[in-house]
PDB file of C-alpha atoms in Angstrom:
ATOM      1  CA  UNK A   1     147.695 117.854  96.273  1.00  0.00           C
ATOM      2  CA  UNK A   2     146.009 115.027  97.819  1.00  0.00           C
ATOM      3  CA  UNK A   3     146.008 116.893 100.925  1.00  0.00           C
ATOM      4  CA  UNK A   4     144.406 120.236  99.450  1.00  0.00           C
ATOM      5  CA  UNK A   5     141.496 117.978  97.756  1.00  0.00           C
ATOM      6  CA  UNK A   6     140.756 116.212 101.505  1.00  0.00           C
ATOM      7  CA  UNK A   7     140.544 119.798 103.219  1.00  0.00           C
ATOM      8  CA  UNK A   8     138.595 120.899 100.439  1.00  0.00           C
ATOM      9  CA  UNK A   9     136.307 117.992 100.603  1.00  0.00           C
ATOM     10  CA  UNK A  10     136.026 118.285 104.325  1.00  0.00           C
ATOM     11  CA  UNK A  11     135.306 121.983 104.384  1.00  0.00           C
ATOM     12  CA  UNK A  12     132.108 121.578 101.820  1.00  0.00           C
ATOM     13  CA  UNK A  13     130.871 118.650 103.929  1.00  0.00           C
ATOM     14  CA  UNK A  14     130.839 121.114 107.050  1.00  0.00           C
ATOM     15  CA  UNK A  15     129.491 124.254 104.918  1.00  0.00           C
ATOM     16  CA  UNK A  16     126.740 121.841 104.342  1.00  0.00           C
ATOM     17  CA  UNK A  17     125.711 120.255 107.778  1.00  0.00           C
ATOM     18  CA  UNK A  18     126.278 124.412 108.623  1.00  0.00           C
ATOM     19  CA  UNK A  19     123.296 125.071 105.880  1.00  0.00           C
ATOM     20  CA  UNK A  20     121.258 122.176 106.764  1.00  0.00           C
ATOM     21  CA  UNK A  21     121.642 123.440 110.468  1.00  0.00           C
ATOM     22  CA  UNK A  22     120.874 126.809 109.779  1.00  0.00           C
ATOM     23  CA  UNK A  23     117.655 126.237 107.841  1.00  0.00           C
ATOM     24  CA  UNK A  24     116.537 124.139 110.496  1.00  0.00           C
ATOM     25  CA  UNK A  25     116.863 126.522 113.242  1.00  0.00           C
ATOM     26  CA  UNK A  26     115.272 128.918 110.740  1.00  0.00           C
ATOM     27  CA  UNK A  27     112.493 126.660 110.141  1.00  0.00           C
ATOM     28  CA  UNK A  28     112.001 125.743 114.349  1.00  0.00           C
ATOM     29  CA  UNK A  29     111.893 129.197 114.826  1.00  0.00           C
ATOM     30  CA  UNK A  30     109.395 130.254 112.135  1.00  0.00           C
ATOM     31  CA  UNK A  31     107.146 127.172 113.576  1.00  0.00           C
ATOM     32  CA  UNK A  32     103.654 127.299 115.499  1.00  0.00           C
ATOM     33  CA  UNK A  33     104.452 124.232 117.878  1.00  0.00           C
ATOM     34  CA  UNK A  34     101.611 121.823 119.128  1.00  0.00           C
ATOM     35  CA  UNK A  35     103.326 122.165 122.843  1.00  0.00           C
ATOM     36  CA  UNK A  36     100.548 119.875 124.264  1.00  0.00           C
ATOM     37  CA  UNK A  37     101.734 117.369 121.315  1.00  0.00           C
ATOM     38  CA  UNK A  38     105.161 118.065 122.307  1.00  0.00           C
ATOM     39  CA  UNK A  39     105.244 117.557 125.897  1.00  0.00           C
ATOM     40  CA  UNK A  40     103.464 114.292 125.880  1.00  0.00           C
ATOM     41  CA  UNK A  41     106.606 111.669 125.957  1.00  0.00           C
ATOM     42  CA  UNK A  42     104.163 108.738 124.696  1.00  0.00           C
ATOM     43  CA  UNK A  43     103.148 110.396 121.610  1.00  0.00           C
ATOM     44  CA  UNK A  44     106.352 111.043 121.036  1.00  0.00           C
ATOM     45  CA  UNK A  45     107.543 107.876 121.605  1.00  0.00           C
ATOM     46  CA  UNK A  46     104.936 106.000 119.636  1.00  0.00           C
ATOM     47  CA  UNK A  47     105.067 108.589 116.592  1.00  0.00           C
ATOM     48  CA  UNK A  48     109.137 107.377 116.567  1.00  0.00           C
ATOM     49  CA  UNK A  49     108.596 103.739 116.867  1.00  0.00           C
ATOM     50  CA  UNK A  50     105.777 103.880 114.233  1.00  0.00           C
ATOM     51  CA  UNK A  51     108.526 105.534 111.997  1.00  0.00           C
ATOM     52  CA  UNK A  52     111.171 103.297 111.976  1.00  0.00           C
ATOM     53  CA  UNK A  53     109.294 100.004 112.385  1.00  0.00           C
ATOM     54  CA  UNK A  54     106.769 100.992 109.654  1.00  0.00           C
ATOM     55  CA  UNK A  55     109.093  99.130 106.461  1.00  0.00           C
ATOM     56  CA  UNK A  56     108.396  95.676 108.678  1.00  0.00           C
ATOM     57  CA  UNK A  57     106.179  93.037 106.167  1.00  0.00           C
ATOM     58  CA  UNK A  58     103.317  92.773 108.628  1.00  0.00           C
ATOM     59  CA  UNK A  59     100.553  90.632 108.027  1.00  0.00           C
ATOM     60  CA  UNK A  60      96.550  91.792 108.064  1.00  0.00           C
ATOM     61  CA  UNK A  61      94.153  90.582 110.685  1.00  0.00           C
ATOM     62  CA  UNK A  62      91.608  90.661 108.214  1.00  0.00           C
ATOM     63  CA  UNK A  63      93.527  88.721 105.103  1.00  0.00           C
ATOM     64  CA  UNK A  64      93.808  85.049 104.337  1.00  0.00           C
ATOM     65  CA  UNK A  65      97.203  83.801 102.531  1.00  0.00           C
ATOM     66  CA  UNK A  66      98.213  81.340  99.769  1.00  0.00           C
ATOM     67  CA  UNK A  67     101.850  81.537  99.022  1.00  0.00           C
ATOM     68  CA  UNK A  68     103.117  84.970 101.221  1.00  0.00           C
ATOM     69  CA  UNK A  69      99.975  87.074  98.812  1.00  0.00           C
ATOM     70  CA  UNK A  70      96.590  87.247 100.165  1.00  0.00           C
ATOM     71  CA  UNK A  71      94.135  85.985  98.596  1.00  0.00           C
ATOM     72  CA  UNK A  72      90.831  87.023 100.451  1.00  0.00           C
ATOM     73  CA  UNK A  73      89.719  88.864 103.130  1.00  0.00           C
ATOM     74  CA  UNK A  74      87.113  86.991 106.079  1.00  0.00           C
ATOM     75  CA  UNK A  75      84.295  89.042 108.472  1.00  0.00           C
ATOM     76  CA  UNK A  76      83.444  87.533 111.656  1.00  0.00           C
ATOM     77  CA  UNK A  77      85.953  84.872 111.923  1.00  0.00           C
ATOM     78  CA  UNK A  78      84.786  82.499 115.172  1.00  0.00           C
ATOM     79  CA  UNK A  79      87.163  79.782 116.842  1.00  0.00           C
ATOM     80  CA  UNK A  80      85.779  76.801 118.101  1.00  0.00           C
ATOM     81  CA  UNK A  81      87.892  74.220 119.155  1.00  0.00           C
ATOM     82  CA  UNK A  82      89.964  73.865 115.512  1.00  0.00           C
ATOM     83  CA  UNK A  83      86.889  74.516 113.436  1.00  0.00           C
ATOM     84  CA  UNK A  84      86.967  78.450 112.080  1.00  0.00           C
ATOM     85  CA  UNK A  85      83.980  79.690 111.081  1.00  0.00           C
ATOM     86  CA  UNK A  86      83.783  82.785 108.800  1.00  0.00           C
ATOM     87  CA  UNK A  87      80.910  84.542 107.970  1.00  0.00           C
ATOM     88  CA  UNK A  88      81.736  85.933 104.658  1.00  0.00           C
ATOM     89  CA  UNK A  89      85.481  85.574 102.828  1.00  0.00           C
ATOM     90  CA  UNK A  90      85.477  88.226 100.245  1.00  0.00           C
ATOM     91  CA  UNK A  91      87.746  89.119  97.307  1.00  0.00           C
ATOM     92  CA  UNK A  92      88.867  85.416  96.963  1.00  0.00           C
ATOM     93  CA  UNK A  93      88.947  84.791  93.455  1.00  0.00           C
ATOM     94  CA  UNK A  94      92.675  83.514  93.562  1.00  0.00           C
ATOM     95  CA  UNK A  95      92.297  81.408  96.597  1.00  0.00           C
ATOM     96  CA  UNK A  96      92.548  77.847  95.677  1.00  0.00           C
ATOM     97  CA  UNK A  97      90.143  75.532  97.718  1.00  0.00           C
ATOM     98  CA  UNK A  98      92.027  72.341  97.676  1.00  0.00           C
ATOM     99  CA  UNK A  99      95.160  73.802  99.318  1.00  0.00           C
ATOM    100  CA  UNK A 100      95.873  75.127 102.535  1.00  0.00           C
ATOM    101  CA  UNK A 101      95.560  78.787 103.673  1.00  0.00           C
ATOM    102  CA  UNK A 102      96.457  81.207 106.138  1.00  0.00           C
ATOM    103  CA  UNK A 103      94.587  83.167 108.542  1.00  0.00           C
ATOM    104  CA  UNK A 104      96.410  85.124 111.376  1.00  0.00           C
ATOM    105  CA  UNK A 105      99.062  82.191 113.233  1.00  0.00           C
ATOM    106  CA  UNK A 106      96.940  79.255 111.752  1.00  0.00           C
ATOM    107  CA  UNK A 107      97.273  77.288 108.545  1.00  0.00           C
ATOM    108  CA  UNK A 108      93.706  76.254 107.881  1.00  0.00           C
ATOM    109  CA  UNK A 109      92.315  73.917 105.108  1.00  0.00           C
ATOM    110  CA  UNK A 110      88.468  74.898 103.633  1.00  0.00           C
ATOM    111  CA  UNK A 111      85.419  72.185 104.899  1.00  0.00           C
ATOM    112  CA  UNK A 112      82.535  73.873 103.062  1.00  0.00           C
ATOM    113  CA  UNK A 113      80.589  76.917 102.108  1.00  0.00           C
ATOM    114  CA  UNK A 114      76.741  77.817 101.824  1.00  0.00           C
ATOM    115  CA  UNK A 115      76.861  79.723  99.275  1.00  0.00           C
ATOM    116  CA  UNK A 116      79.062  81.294  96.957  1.00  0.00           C
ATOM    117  CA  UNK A 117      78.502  84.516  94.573  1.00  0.00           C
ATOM    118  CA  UNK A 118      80.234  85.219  91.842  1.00  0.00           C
ATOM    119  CA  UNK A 119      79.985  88.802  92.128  1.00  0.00           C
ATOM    120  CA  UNK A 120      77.398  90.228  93.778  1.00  0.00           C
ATOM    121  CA  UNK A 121      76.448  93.352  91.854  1.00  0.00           C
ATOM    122  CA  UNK A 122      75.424  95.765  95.014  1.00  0.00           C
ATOM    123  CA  UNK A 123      78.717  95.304  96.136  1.00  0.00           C
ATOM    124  CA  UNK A 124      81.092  94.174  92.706  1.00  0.00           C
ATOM    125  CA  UNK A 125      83.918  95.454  94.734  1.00  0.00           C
ATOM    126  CA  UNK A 126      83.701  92.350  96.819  1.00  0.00           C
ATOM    127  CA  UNK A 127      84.816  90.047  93.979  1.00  0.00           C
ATOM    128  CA  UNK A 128      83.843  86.258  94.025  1.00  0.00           C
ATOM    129  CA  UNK A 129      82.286  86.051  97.783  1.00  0.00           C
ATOM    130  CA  UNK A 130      81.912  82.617  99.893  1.00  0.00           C
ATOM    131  CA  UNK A 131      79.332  82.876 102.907  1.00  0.00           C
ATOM    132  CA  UNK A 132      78.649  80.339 105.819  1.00  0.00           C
ATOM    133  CA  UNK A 133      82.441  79.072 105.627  1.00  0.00           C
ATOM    134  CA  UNK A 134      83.865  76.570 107.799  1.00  0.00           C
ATOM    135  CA  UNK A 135      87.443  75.416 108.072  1.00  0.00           C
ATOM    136  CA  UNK A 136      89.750  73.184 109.995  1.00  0.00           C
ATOM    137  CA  UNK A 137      92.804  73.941 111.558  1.00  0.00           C
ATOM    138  CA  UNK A 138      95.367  71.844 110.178  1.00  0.00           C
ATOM    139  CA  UNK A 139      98.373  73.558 112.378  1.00  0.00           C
ATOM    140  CA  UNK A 140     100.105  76.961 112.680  1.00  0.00           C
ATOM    141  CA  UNK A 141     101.538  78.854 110.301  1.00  0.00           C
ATOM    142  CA  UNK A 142     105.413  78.299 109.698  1.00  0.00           C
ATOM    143  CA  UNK A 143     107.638  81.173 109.945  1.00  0.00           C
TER     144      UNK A 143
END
């Protein structure tokens, strides 16, 4: 008996790979290919790789972090020395100022602002927005 159920098994596990087969062959056939797409071995490649790397947790170049979630986003970031300059963070209205952030490999700690809007109503999208920032590096980032 235990026999008969393993064939049985077996034989609906192959009837299925079979169908699965089948419709793809079906569905290759029925297909208008992109051969230019097809032929080039770097698309291919790269299309693959984006594929199965695409579940890593990646950071943003444009983000700042508190506590792995990010908390703003910066425009024209400039490095001098270990002063970063920003010239707008955005969308910071859970970044706290007395602690340490992240940008990119750096942990950075806030110096000062110009000027800070609440929300700016041609843009309310933008949240709470600092401009003229300047921070200092106080290391990089731990993994």
């Amino acid at each position: 008996m235990f026999e008969l159920l393993q064939i049985i098994t077996k034989g609906v596990i192959v009837i299925g790979i079979m169908l699965v087969a089948f419709f793809a062959v079906i569905k290759v056939l029925h297909a208008d290919l992109d051969l230019r797409h097809l032929c080039n071995p770097r698309k291919i490649v790269e299309q693959a790789a984006n594929e199965k790397l695409s579940w890593l947790p990646t950071r943003e170049d444009n983000a700042i972090y508190q506590n792995g979630r990010v908390v703003g986003r910066v425009v024209g970031d400039i490095v001098n020395g270990d002063i970063f300059s920003f010239s707008e963070i955005h969308q910071c209205n859970e970044l706290d100022f007395n602690s340490e952030f992240e940008f990119k490999k750096w942990q950075l700690k806030l110096d000062k602002c110009d000027e800070m809007i609440g929300i700016d109503s041609s843009a309310p999208h933008k949240g709470r927005i600092m401009k003229g920032v300047s921070c200092k590096v106080v290391g990089e980032r731990s993994l």
